[in-house]
Short mmCIF file of C-alpha atoms in Angstrom, two decimals:
data_model
loop_
_atom_site.label_atom_id
_atom_site.label_comp_id
_atom_site.label_asym_id
_atom_site.label_seq_id
_atom_site.Cartn_x
_atom_site.Cartn_y
_atom_site.Cartn_z
CA MET U 220 2.66 -18.63 24.97
CA LYS U 221 1.76 -15.03 24.24
CA LEU U 222 2.95 -13.00 21.25
CA LEU U 223 2.36 -9.25 21.25
CA LEU U 224 2.22 -7.83 17.72
CA ILE U 225 3.05 -4.13 17.43
CA TYR U 226 1.63 -2.37 14.37
CA PRO U 227 2.90 1.21 13.81
CA ASP U 228 -0.02 2.43 11.70
CA PHE U 229 0.88 6.07 11.11
CA LEU U 230 3.14 8.24 8.98
CA GLU U 231 5.70 10.86 9.91
CA GLU U 232 3.33 13.73 9.12
CA ASP U 233 0.62 12.49 11.50
CA LYS U 234 2.68 10.73 14.16
CA TYR U 235 1.15 12.91 16.89
CA ASN U 236 -2.42 12.80 15.57
CA ARG U 237 -4.49 10.93 18.18
CA SER U 238 -7.80 11.06 16.30
CA LYS U 239 -6.96 8.28 13.81
CA ARG U 240 -8.81 4.96 13.80
CA GLY U 241 -6.33 2.82 11.94
CA ASN U 242 -6.25 0.18 9.22
CA TYR U 243 -6.63 -3.58 8.99
CA SER U 244 -3.52 -5.67 8.26
CA GLU U 245 -4.15 -8.98 6.52
CA GLY U 246 -0.65 -10.25 7.35
CA LEU U 247 -1.00 -9.73 11.10
CA ALA U 248 -4.51 -11.23 11.10
CA SER U 249 -3.17 -14.32 9.31
CA ILE U 250 -0.25 -14.77 11.73
CA SER U 251 -2.67 -14.49 14.64
CA ALA U 252 -5.02 -17.09 13.14
CA VAL U 253 -2.21 -19.63 12.69
CA LEU U 254 -0.83 -19.15 16.21
CA LYS U 255 -4.24 -19.21 17.87
CA ARG U 256 -5.14 -22.40 16.04
CA ALA U 257 -2.09 -23.98 17.69
CA GLY U 258 -3.19 -22.82 21.14
CA HIS U 259 -1.03 -19.72 21.55
CA GLU U 260 -2.29 -16.30 22.60
CA VAL U 261 -1.89 -13.26 20.35
CA ALA U 262 -2.53 -9.61 21.21
CA LEU U 263 -2.25 -6.47 19.10
CA TYR U 264 -0.80 -3.14 20.13
CA HIS U 265 -2.28 -1.03 17.31
CA LEU U 266 -0.19 2.12 17.38
CA LEU U 267 -2.12 4.97 15.76
CA TYR U 268 0.39 7.61 16.84
CA MET U 269 3.96 7.68 18.17
CA PRO U 270 3.69 7.25 21.95
CA GLU U 271 5.99 8.69 24.57
CA LYS U 272 8.50 6.23 26.02
CA LYS U 273 6.71 5.97 29.37
CA GLU U 274 3.32 5.30 27.75
CA PHE U 275 4.83 2.69 25.41
CA LEU U 276 6.61 0.75 28.14
CA ALA U 277 3.53 0.82 30.38
CA LYS U 278 1.49 -0.75 27.58
CA ILE U 279 4.12 -3.45 27.00
CA LYS U 280 4.17 -4.28 30.70
CA GLU U 281 0.37 -4.51 30.74
CA HIS U 282 0.42 -7.27 28.09
CA SER U 283 2.97 -9.56 29.85
CA ALA U 284 4.02 -11.05 26.53
CA ASP U 285 6.53 -13.85 26.00
CA ALA U 286 7.69 -12.32 22.70
CA ILE U 287 7.17 -9.05 20.85
CA GLY U 288 6.86 -8.76 17.07
CA PHE U 289 7.06 -5.48 15.15
CA SER U 290 5.37 -5.20 11.75
CA ALA U 291 7.83 -3.17 9.67
CA ARG U 292 7.29 -1.10 6.58
CA THR U 293 10.19 1.05 5.38
CA THR U 294 8.74 4.40 6.49
CA ALA U 295 8.00 3.02 9.98
CA MET U 296 11.57 1.94 10.69
CA PRO U 297 12.65 5.16 12.48
CA PHE U 298 9.80 4.65 14.98
CA ILE U 299 10.53 0.93 15.42
CA LYS U 300 14.21 1.69 16.01
CA ASP U 301 13.28 4.06 18.88
CA MET U 302 10.83 1.61 20.44
CA ALA U 303 13.27 -1.31 20.26
CA GLU U 304 15.86 0.83 22.05
CA TRP U 305 13.32 1.79 24.71
CA LEU U 306 12.72 -1.89 25.39
CA ASP U 307 16.44 -2.57 25.51
CA ASP U 308 16.97 0.32 27.95
CA SER U 309 14.06 -0.61 30.19
CA GLU U 310 14.84 -0.61 33.89
CA ILE U 311 12.41 -3.49 34.32
CA ALA U 312 14.60 -6.56 33.77
CA GLU U 313 11.72 -8.78 32.68
CA MET U 314 10.82 -6.32 29.95
CA SER U 315 14.32 -5.85 28.54
CA GLU U 316 14.63 -9.64 28.31
CA ILE U 317 11.52 -10.14 26.16
CA PRO U 318 12.64 -11.40 22.71
CA VAL U 319 12.01 -8.73 20.04
CA ILE U 320 11.26 -9.78 16.46
CA ILE U 321 10.96 -7.63 13.32
CA GLY U 322 8.95 -8.90 10.36
CA GLY U 323 7.08 -7.48 7.40
CA TYR U 324 8.01 -6.08 4.00
CA HIS U 325 11.04 -4.08 5.12
CA ALA U 326 12.47 -7.01 7.06
CA ILE U 327 12.19 -9.26 4.01
CA LEU U 328 13.96 -6.70 1.80
CA VAL U 329 16.83 -5.83 4.17
CA PRO U 330 17.02 -8.43 6.99
CA ASP U 331 20.72 -7.73 7.59
CA ASP U 332 19.99 -4.06 8.36
CA CYS U 333 17.15 -4.93 10.72
CA ILE U 334 19.07 -7.51 12.76
CA GLN U 335 21.79 -4.95 13.49
CA LEU U 336 19.37 -2.63 15.35
CA ARG U 337 19.89 -2.41 19.10
CA GLY U 338 17.21 -4.28 21.01
CA VAL U 339 16.29 -6.53 18.07
CA ASP U 340 16.85 -10.26 18.61
CA MET U 341 15.29 -11.82 15.51
CA VAL U 342 14.25 -10.91 11.97
CA VAL U 343 11.68 -12.83 9.93
CA SER U 344 13.07 -12.88 6.38
CA GLY U 345 10.09 -14.54 4.65
CA GLU U 346 6.40 -15.27 5.22
CA GLY U 347 5.85 -15.23 8.96
CA GLU U 348 3.06 -17.62 9.88
CA TYR U 349 4.87 -20.94 10.22
CA PRO U 350 8.33 -19.68 11.27
CA LEU U 351 6.69 -17.74 14.12
CA LEU U 352 4.64 -20.81 15.02
CA GLU U 353 7.86 -22.86 15.24
CA TYR U 354 9.46 -20.20 17.41
CA MET U 355 6.49 -19.90 19.79
CA ASN U 356 6.38 -23.69 20.07
CA SER U 357 10.08 -23.69 20.98
CA LEU U 358 9.41 -21.09 23.70
CA ARG U 359 6.59 -23.22 25.04
CA ASP U 360 8.82 -26.27 25.11
CA GLY U 361 11.65 -24.44 26.90
CA LEU U 362 14.01 -24.74 23.93
CA SER U 363 16.41 -22.12 22.59
CA ARG U 364 16.21 -23.00 18.92
CA THR U 365 18.18 -20.87 16.49
CA ASP U 366 17.74 -23.15 13.47
CA ILE U 367 14.27 -22.04 12.33
CA GLU U 368 14.00 -21.32 8.61
CA SER U 369 13.07 -17.74 7.67
CA ILE U 370 14.29 -16.38 11.03
CA ASN U 371 17.71 -14.82 11.58
CA PHE U 372 18.89 -14.71 15.21
CA LYS U 373 21.21 -12.38 17.10
CA LEU U 374 22.83 -14.06 20.10
CA LYS U 375 23.80 -12.32 23.36
CA SER U 376 27.39 -12.34 22.13
CA GLY U 377 26.35 -10.35 19.07
CA GLU U 378 26.86 -13.31 16.72
CA ILE U 379 24.31 -13.44 13.88
CA ILE U 380 22.83 -16.78 12.83
CA LYS U 381 21.34 -16.60 9.35
CA ASN U 382 18.95 -19.37 8.35
CA PRO U 383 17.68 -20.10 4.84
CA VAL U 384 14.30 -18.71 3.83
CA ALA U 385 11.56 -21.33 3.98
CA PRO U 386 9.47 -22.03 0.87
CA LEU U 387 6.47 -19.74 0.60
CA ILE U 388 2.99 -21.11 1.29
CA GLU U 389 1.88 -22.26 -2.14
CA ASN U 390 -1.70 -23.20 -1.29
CA LEU U 391 -3.41 -20.33 0.56
CA ASP U 392 -6.41 -22.59 1.23
CA GLU U 393 -4.24 -24.38 3.83
CA LEU U 394 -4.22 -21.25 5.97
CA PRO U 395 -7.03 -20.57 8.42
CA PHE U 396 -9.12 -17.53 7.66
CA PRO U 397 -7.66 -14.29 9.02
CA ASP U 398 -8.29 -13.41 12.65
CA PHE U 399 -10.46 -10.33 12.05
CA GLU U 400 -11.09 -10.08 15.79
CA LEU U 401 -7.42 -9.28 16.44
CA PHE U 402 -8.45 -5.74 15.46
CA ASP U 403 -11.07 -3.44 16.89
CA PHE U 404 -12.75 -4.04 13.55
CA LYS U 405 -15.89 -2.00 14.13
CA ASN U 406 -13.84 1.09 14.85
CA LEU U 407 -11.31 0.93 12.03
CA ASP U 408 -11.13 3.88 9.67
CA ARG U 409 -12.87 2.09 6.80
CA SER U 410 -15.45 0.49 9.10
CA ARG U 411 -16.70 3.96 9.95
CA ASN U 412 -17.71 4.15 6.27
CA PHE U 413 -19.20 0.62 6.29
CA THR U 414 -16.26 -0.71 4.25
CA ALA U 415 -14.00 -3.72 4.83
CA MET U 416 -10.53 -4.15 3.35
CA VAL U 417 -9.87 -7.71 2.12
CA MET U 418 -7.07 -9.61 0.38
CA LEU U 419 -7.66 -12.88 -1.46
CA SER U 420 -4.13 -13.28 -2.84
CA ARG U 421 -0.42 -12.81 -2.23
CA GLY U 422 2.25 -11.60 -4.59
CA CYS U 423 2.29 -10.35 -8.16
CA ILE U 424 3.41 -11.88 -11.46
CA PHE U 425 4.84 -8.60 -12.76
CA SER U 426 8.22 -6.98 -12.05
CA CYS U 427 7.66 -3.22 -11.94
CA THR U 428 11.01 -1.72 -10.96
CA TYR U 429 9.68 0.63 -8.25
CA CYS U 430 7.80 -2.15 -6.43
CA GLY U 431 9.20 -4.55 -3.84
CA ASN U 432 7.35 -7.53 -5.33
CA SER U 433 10.09 -8.05 -7.91
CA GLN U 434 12.55 -8.52 -5.03
CA PHE U 435 10.25 -10.33 -2.58
CA ARG U 436 9.79 -13.07 -5.18
CA ASN U 437 13.52 -13.76 -5.39
CA VAL U 438 13.79 -14.42 -1.66
CA TYR U 439 11.97 -17.75 -1.86
CA PRO U 440 13.28 -21.08 -3.20
CA ASN U 441 9.91 -21.71 -4.90
CA LYS U 442 9.67 -18.21 -6.39
CA LYS U 443 7.83 -19.44 -9.50
CA ASN U 444 4.75 -19.81 -7.29
CA TYR U 445 5.06 -16.37 -5.71
CA CYS U 446 1.65 -15.12 -6.90
CA ARG U 447 -1.17 -17.11 -5.30
CA PHE U 448 -4.94 -16.71 -4.81
CA ARG U 449 -7.25 -18.53 -2.46
CA SER U 450 -9.52 -20.80 -4.47
CA PRO U 451 -12.73 -19.05 -5.57
CA GLU U 452 -14.71 -21.26 -3.16
CA LYS U 453 -12.52 -20.43 -0.16
CA ALA U 454 -12.46 -16.75 -1.12
CA ILE U 455 -16.26 -16.68 -1.02
CA GLU U 456 -16.25 -18.49 2.36
CA LEU U 457 -13.86 -15.88 3.72
CA LEU U 458 -16.14 -13.05 2.59
CA GLN U 459 -19.20 -14.79 4.04
CA LEU U 460 -17.42 -15.16 7.39
CA LEU U 461 -16.45 -11.48 7.38
CA LEU U 462 -20.01 -10.37 6.64
CA GLU U 463 -21.43 -12.77 9.24
CA LYS U 464 -19.17 -11.24 11.90
CA TYR U 465 -19.71 -7.65 10.76
CA PRO U 466 -23.14 -7.31 9.11
CA PHE U 467 -22.78 -3.51 9.02
CA ILE U 468 -20.32 -3.85 6.11
CA LYS U 469 -21.88 -2.50 2.90
CA TYR U 470 -18.78 -2.10 0.72
CA LEU U 471 -15.66 -4.19 0.05
CA GLU U 472 -12.21 -2.96 -0.85
CA PHE U 473 -10.06 -5.66 -2.44
CA ARG U 474 -6.41 -4.77 -1.83
CA ASP U 475 -4.91 -7.56 -3.92
CA ALA U 476 -1.95 -6.38 -5.99
CA ILE U 477 -3.91 -6.98 -9.22
CA PHE U 478 -7.43 -8.37 -8.95
CA ASN U 479 -7.51 -9.49 -12.61
CA MET U 480 -4.06 -11.12 -12.51
CA TYR U 481 -5.28 -14.60 -13.48
CA LYS U 482 -8.15 -14.66 -15.94
CA ASP U 483 -9.22 -18.23 -15.12
CA TRP U 484 -9.49 -17.38 -11.41
CA PHE U 485 -11.32 -14.14 -12.18
CA TYR U 486 -13.94 -15.81 -14.39
CA ASP U 487 -14.51 -18.58 -11.81
CA PHE U 488 -14.71 -16.18 -8.85
CA MET U 489 -16.94 -13.43 -10.25
CA PRO U 490 -20.09 -15.54 -10.94
CA MET U 491 -19.89 -16.88 -7.35
CA TYR U 492 -19.44 -13.34 -6.03
CA ILE U 493 -22.42 -12.11 -8.06
CA GLU U 494 -24.59 -14.96 -6.75
CA LYS U 495 -23.54 -15.05 -3.09
CA ILE U 496 -22.09 -11.65 -2.13
CA LYS U 497 -22.64 -8.87 -4.68
CA LEU U 498 -21.69 -5.96 -2.46
CA PRO U 499 -20.35 -2.82 -4.14
CA PHE U 500 -16.55 -3.00 -4.28
CA ASN U 501 -13.40 -1.42 -5.60
CA CYS U 502 -10.17 -3.16 -6.61
CA ASN U 503 -6.75 -2.78 -8.22
CA LEU U 504 -6.46 -3.66 -11.91
CA ARG U 505 -3.84 -3.50 -14.65
CA PHE U 506 -4.40 -1.96 -18.09
CA ASP U 507 -2.65 -4.48 -20.32
CA ILE U 508 -4.55 -7.56 -19.11
CA LEU U 509 -8.03 -6.02 -19.29
CA ASP U 510 -10.64 -6.72 -21.95
CA GLU U 511 -14.22 -5.54 -22.34
CA LYS U 512 -15.74 -8.82 -21.13
CA MET U 513 -13.82 -8.46 -17.88
CA VAL U 514 -14.97 -4.86 -17.39
CA ALA U 515 -18.60 -5.86 -18.03
CA MET U 516 -18.37 -8.63 -15.42
CA LEU U 517 -16.82 -6.26 -12.88
CA LYS U 518 -19.77 -3.94 -13.37
CA GLU U 519 -22.28 -6.78 -13.00
CA GLY U 520 -20.60 -7.78 -9.74
CA GLY U 521 -20.99 -4.30 -8.25
CA CYS U 522 -17.58 -2.73 -8.98
CA TYR U 523 -18.09 1.00 -8.56
CA MET U 524 -14.45 2.13 -8.70
CA ILE U 525 -11.15 0.75 -9.92
CA ASP U 526 -7.63 1.74 -8.93
CA ILE U 527 -5.19 1.36 -11.79
CA GLY U 528 -1.51 2.19 -12.26
CA LEU U 529 -0.75 4.61 -15.05
CA GLU U 530 2.52 5.76 -13.42
CA ASN U 531 4.11 7.62 -16.37
CA GLY U 532 2.64 8.90 -19.62
CA ASN U 533 5.63 8.30 -21.92
CA GLU U 534 5.64 4.79 -23.42
CA GLU U 535 9.40 4.64 -24.01
CA PHE U 536 10.27 5.91 -20.52
CA ARG U 537 7.68 3.61 -18.91
CA GLN U 538 9.14 0.54 -20.63
CA LYS U 539 12.80 1.45 -20.09
CA TYR U 540 12.71 2.48 -16.44
CA LEU U 541 9.52 0.96 -15.00
CA HIS U 542 9.32 -2.30 -17.03
CA ARG U 543 5.68 -1.60 -17.85
CA SER U 544 4.95 -2.47 -21.46
CA MET U 545 1.35 -1.31 -21.88
CA LYS U 546 0.58 0.95 -24.84
CA ASN U 547 -1.12 4.33 -24.51
CA GLU U 548 -3.54 3.35 -27.27
CA HIS U 549 -4.76 0.33 -25.29
CA MET U 550 -5.01 2.44 -22.12
CA MET U 551 -7.29 4.82 -24.04
CA GLN U 552 -9.47 1.86 -25.08
CA VAL U 553 -9.69 0.56 -21.50
CA ALA U 554 -10.71 4.03 -20.29
CA GLU U 555 -13.53 4.01 -22.85
CA TRP U 556 -14.77 0.67 -21.47
CA PHE U 557 -14.82 2.07 -17.95
CA LYS U 558 -16.89 5.02 -19.18
CA LYS U 559 -19.22 2.71 -21.12
CA TYR U 560 -19.95 0.63 -18.01
CA LYS U 561 -19.96 3.68 -15.72
CA ILE U 562 -17.18 2.57 -13.38
CA THR U 563 -15.26 5.35 -11.65
CA THR U 564 -11.58 5.28 -12.60
CA LEU U 565 -8.73 6.30 -10.28
CA THR U 566 -5.20 6.31 -11.66
CA TYR U 567 -1.96 6.12 -9.70
CA ASN U 568 0.90 8.21 -11.07
CA ILE U 569 4.52 8.73 -10.02
CA VAL U 570 6.46 11.98 -10.36
CA GLY U 571 10.15 12.48 -9.64
CA LEU U 572 11.27 9.12 -11.04
CA PRO U 573 15.00 8.59 -11.69
CA HIS U 574 15.98 10.27 -14.99
CA GLU U 575 12.55 11.90 -15.30
CA THR U 576 12.11 15.56 -16.25
CA LEU U 577 9.36 18.12 -15.77
CA ALA U 578 8.43 17.67 -19.43
CA LEU U 579 8.04 13.89 -18.96
CA SER U 580 5.81 14.46 -15.92
CA LEU U 581 3.74 16.78 -18.05
CA GLU U 582 3.20 13.90 -20.49
CA THR U 583 1.75 11.92 -17.58
CA VAL U 584 -0.63 14.78 -16.81
CA LYS U 585 -1.71 14.95 -20.44
CA LEU U 586 -2.34 11.21 -20.76
CA ASN U 587 -4.61 11.36 -17.70
CA ALA U 588 -6.45 14.26 -19.33
CA ARG U 589 -6.87 12.35 -22.59
CA LEU U 590 -8.14 9.27 -20.71
CA SER U 591 -10.59 11.58 -18.92
CA VAL U 592 -10.28 9.58 -15.71
CA ASP U 593 -12.42 10.48 -12.71
CA LYS U 594 -9.75 10.65 -10.01
CA VAL U 595 -6.00 11.06 -10.11
CA ILE U 596 -3.45 10.23 -7.41
CA PRO U 597 0.07 11.64 -7.95
CA ASN U 598 2.76 10.06 -5.77
CA ILE U 599 6.32 11.27 -5.41
CA PHE U 600 8.82 8.50 -6.09
CA TYR U 601 10.34 6.85 -3.02
CA PRO U 602 13.45 4.67 -3.51
CA TYR U 603 12.45 1.59 -1.53
CA PRO U 604 15.49 -0.47 -0.50
CA MET U 605 16.58 -3.30 -2.81
CA THR U 606 14.16 -2.39 -5.60
CA ILE U 607 15.51 -2.14 -9.14
CA LEU U 608 14.66 1.55 -9.42
CA GLU U 609 16.38 2.33 -6.12
CA LYS U 610 19.54 0.77 -7.60
CA THR U 611 19.05 2.81 -10.78
CA ALA U 612 18.79 6.01 -8.74
CA ARG U 613 21.81 5.15 -6.63
CA GLU U 614 23.99 4.29 -9.63
CA ALA U 615 23.01 7.60 -11.26
CA GLY U 616 24.07 9.52 -8.15
CA PHE U 617 20.55 10.74 -7.39
CA ILE U 618 20.51 9.46 -3.78
CA ASP U 619 22.10 11.85 -1.30
CA SER U 620 22.76 10.37 2.14
CA THR U 621 22.37 13.82 3.74
CA VAL U 622 18.71 14.13 2.67
CA ASP U 623 16.29 13.91 5.60
CA PRO U 624 14.48 10.52 5.49
CA ASN U 625 11.21 12.43 6.04
CA ASP U 626 11.76 14.74 3.07
CA PRO U 627 8.91 14.10 0.58
CA VAL U 628 11.43 14.24 -2.28
CA GLN U 629 14.24 11.78 -1.69
CA LEU U 630 16.12 12.14 -4.97
CA ARG U 631 18.36 15.03 -5.95
CA MET U 632 18.43 15.24 -9.73
CA PRO U 633 19.98 18.16 -11.63
CA GLN U 634 17.51 17.84 -14.51
CA TYR U 635 14.48 17.78 -12.18
CA PRO U 636 14.93 19.97 -9.07
CA LYS U 637 13.09 19.27 -5.82
CA TYR U 638 10.61 22.14 -6.03
CA ASP U 639 9.72 21.34 -9.64
CA ILE U 640 8.79 17.83 -8.47
CA LEU U 641 6.73 19.26 -5.60
CA TYR U 642 5.04 21.72 -7.96
CA MET U 643 4.04 18.88 -10.28
CA ALA U 644 2.83 16.62 -7.46
CA PHE U 645 0.67 19.26 -5.79
CA ASN U 646 -0.70 20.78 -9.01
CA PHE U 647 -1.18 17.50 -10.86
CA ASN U 648 -4.97 17.35 -10.56
CA ARG U 649 -5.40 21.02 -11.46
CA LEU U 650 -3.27 20.58 -14.58
CA VAL U 651 -5.19 17.45 -15.63
CA LYS U 652 -8.40 19.51 -15.55
CA LYS U 653 -6.79 22.31 -17.58
CA TYR U 654 -5.60 19.97 -20.32
CA ARG U 655 -8.91 18.11 -20.33
CA ALA U 656 -10.68 21.40 -21.04
CA ILE U 657 -8.18 22.13 -23.82
CA TYR U 658 -8.75 18.73 -25.44
CA ALA U 659 -12.48 19.44 -25.51
CA LEU U 660 -11.87 22.39 -27.86
CA PRO U 661 -11.97 22.11 -31.67
CA ALA U 662 -8.75 20.59 -33.04
CA GLU U 663 -7.05 23.80 -34.24
CA LYS U 664 -7.77 25.74 -31.06
CA SER U 665 -6.81 22.75 -28.94
CA THR U 666 -3.36 22.45 -30.54
CA VAL U 667 -2.59 26.13 -30.05
CA ALA U 668 -3.87 26.18 -26.44
CA GLU U 669 -1.93 23.02 -25.55
CA LYS U 670 1.36 24.42 -26.85
CA LYS U 671 0.78 27.73 -25.05
CA LEU U 672 0.16 25.99 -21.71
CA ASP U 673 3.15 23.67 -22.24
CA ASN U 674 5.47 26.62 -22.77
CA LYS U 675 4.08 28.43 -19.72
CA ILE U 676 4.55 25.49 -17.35
CA LEU U 677 8.02 24.61 -18.64
CA ALA U 678 9.31 28.20 -18.72
CA LYS U 679 12.47 28.72 -16.70
CA ASN U 680 11.04 31.67 -14.74
CA TYR U 681 7.58 30.17 -14.06
CA PRO U 682 6.91 30.47 -10.25
CA ARG U 683 6.66 26.73 -9.60
CA LYS U 684 7.90 26.90 -6.01
CA PHE U 685 5.28 29.50 -5.06
CA LEU U 686 2.52 27.56 -6.83
CA TYR U 687 3.55 24.39 -4.96
CA LYS U 688 3.22 26.12 -1.60
CA THR U 689 -0.18 27.56 -2.52
CA ALA U 690 -1.49 24.17 -3.69
CA LYS U 691 -0.15 22.42 -0.59
CA PHE U 692 -1.92 24.89 1.69
CA LYS U 693 -5.25 24.26 -0.08
CA GLU U 694 -4.76 20.48 -0.02
CA ASP U 695 -3.99 20.49 3.71
CA LEU U 696 -7.20 22.41 4.39
CA PHE U 697 -9.23 19.97 2.28
CA ILE U 698 -7.76 16.91 4.05
CA LYS U 699 -8.51 18.39 7.45
CA ALA U 700 -12.11 19.13 6.43
CA LYS U 701 -12.56 15.60 5.06
CA LYS U 702 -11.17 14.00 8.23
CA LEU U 703 -13.40 16.21 10.37
CA LEU U 704 -16.48 15.21 8.35
CA LYS U 705 -15.64 11.48 8.66
CA LYS U 706 -15.14 11.88 12.40
CA LEU U 707 -18.20 14.04 13.21
CA SER U 708 -20.69 12.63 10.73
CA PRO U 709 -19.79 9.31 9.09
CA LYS U 710 -23.38 8.98 7.85
CA LEU U 711 -23.13 12.26 5.96
CA PHE U 712 -19.75 11.19 4.59
CA ILE U 713 -21.18 7.91 3.26
CA PHE U 714 -24.24 9.76 1.91
CA LEU U 715 -21.96 12.01 -0.14
CA LYS U 716 -19.98 8.95 -1.25
CA ASN U 717 -23.21 7.27 -2.43
CA LYS U 718 -24.31 10.44 -4.18
CA THR U 719 -21.03 10.59 -6.05
CA MET U 720 -21.44 6.95 -7.10
CA LYS U 721 -24.97 7.62 -8.39
CA GLU U 722 -23.76 10.62 -10.38
CA VAL U 723 -21.11 8.44 -12.02
CA LYS U 724 -23.71 5.76 -12.80
#
């Protein structure tokens, strides 16, 4: 049988941009590998922009699929809703009768919402590989099974059949390696820069309140085993297969939730990586489980940049609302190790958190300045459904149902107005540089200059809305120039990337 996977790989702001090349999805590649191993056919409709209805339906017809599966993230749901309705409205009877399935992170978090959408017949409420295999086998065998674990069914009558969630796959080594060829791998966005995105694990042992992992874990009956890595040996085999298929790859990007989650795994894997792979790479880490030995080994293995969550600069707020217990003092020490071993540091930060204020966001700016990190990413808080922090925001009355789902600021908080949040998000990097320069001054001058800048930024009449709009205009121009450079001259783009790496080293 043939399953057509539909991957809406775009955001609201670029839904009409047809110049994108798209991203790899480990989940879809894994589903494809499992189904193909069993003899089924899998195709990918990699949506890089929102198509018109006619174009979309023509593409569906071209594939002649026996079932259609949408990969759903929360921000893609408005597009998926439209496409499911298009299928349901299709004048071609054969097309409107194709079973439509929704899976992915959003489906796991809110399966009941997804199954209610018009045109949707099934929702995968857990890991998708084996439930989808069971379903495709039942299609092949001419059965109409509605008893498959991890799939909820909507019958023609409108009745909903909810099945229990199957146990998660505890041993990732049992899975076949991902089907890289499902994608036009050579033409993906990262491939243009000779980079491959890889995941060697699933899940996370931590319970940060803004992240879905704390809720995904609770879905499964064997939730204690939620965080899993492929064995070091199988992880190396996977990388060797990837590089054999695509020898142009010169960099790796590990997108595991936290690459240093399990120390035993890390110290077994890294010597093998150094011996057999040793390509430059970047990865996600976590401050409170890092030590100097680990940083030194990362450097030896070719780590040129790390992504690390700082999120908020106030220890008390971070612990109370985000459930992140790391100390600022230890974060300062880790930053010194990264400098010592000349690894570029990129921090992720969140502004506009429930109960946050402009002054608290300023503490986040100042901690980044004191850490003297190389790159800073400020994100505006988004209340993902079913997360602990979404519940916190809702209970506090910060979620307004009339707010446009595409509004970059979803919360409405009296103590932290929308345009103050936007000002902080779009001026974050500039402010980090200002405070970094202040902290380089002699102690007495630094204290005076810091207080003066604090008072200026926090002043009631400071033109924060105007400064937001100015910063946004400049950022938009920079992004357009960067995209144009990547498109017209990927070699120049990678040359500049290499030059930056050498300067850091």
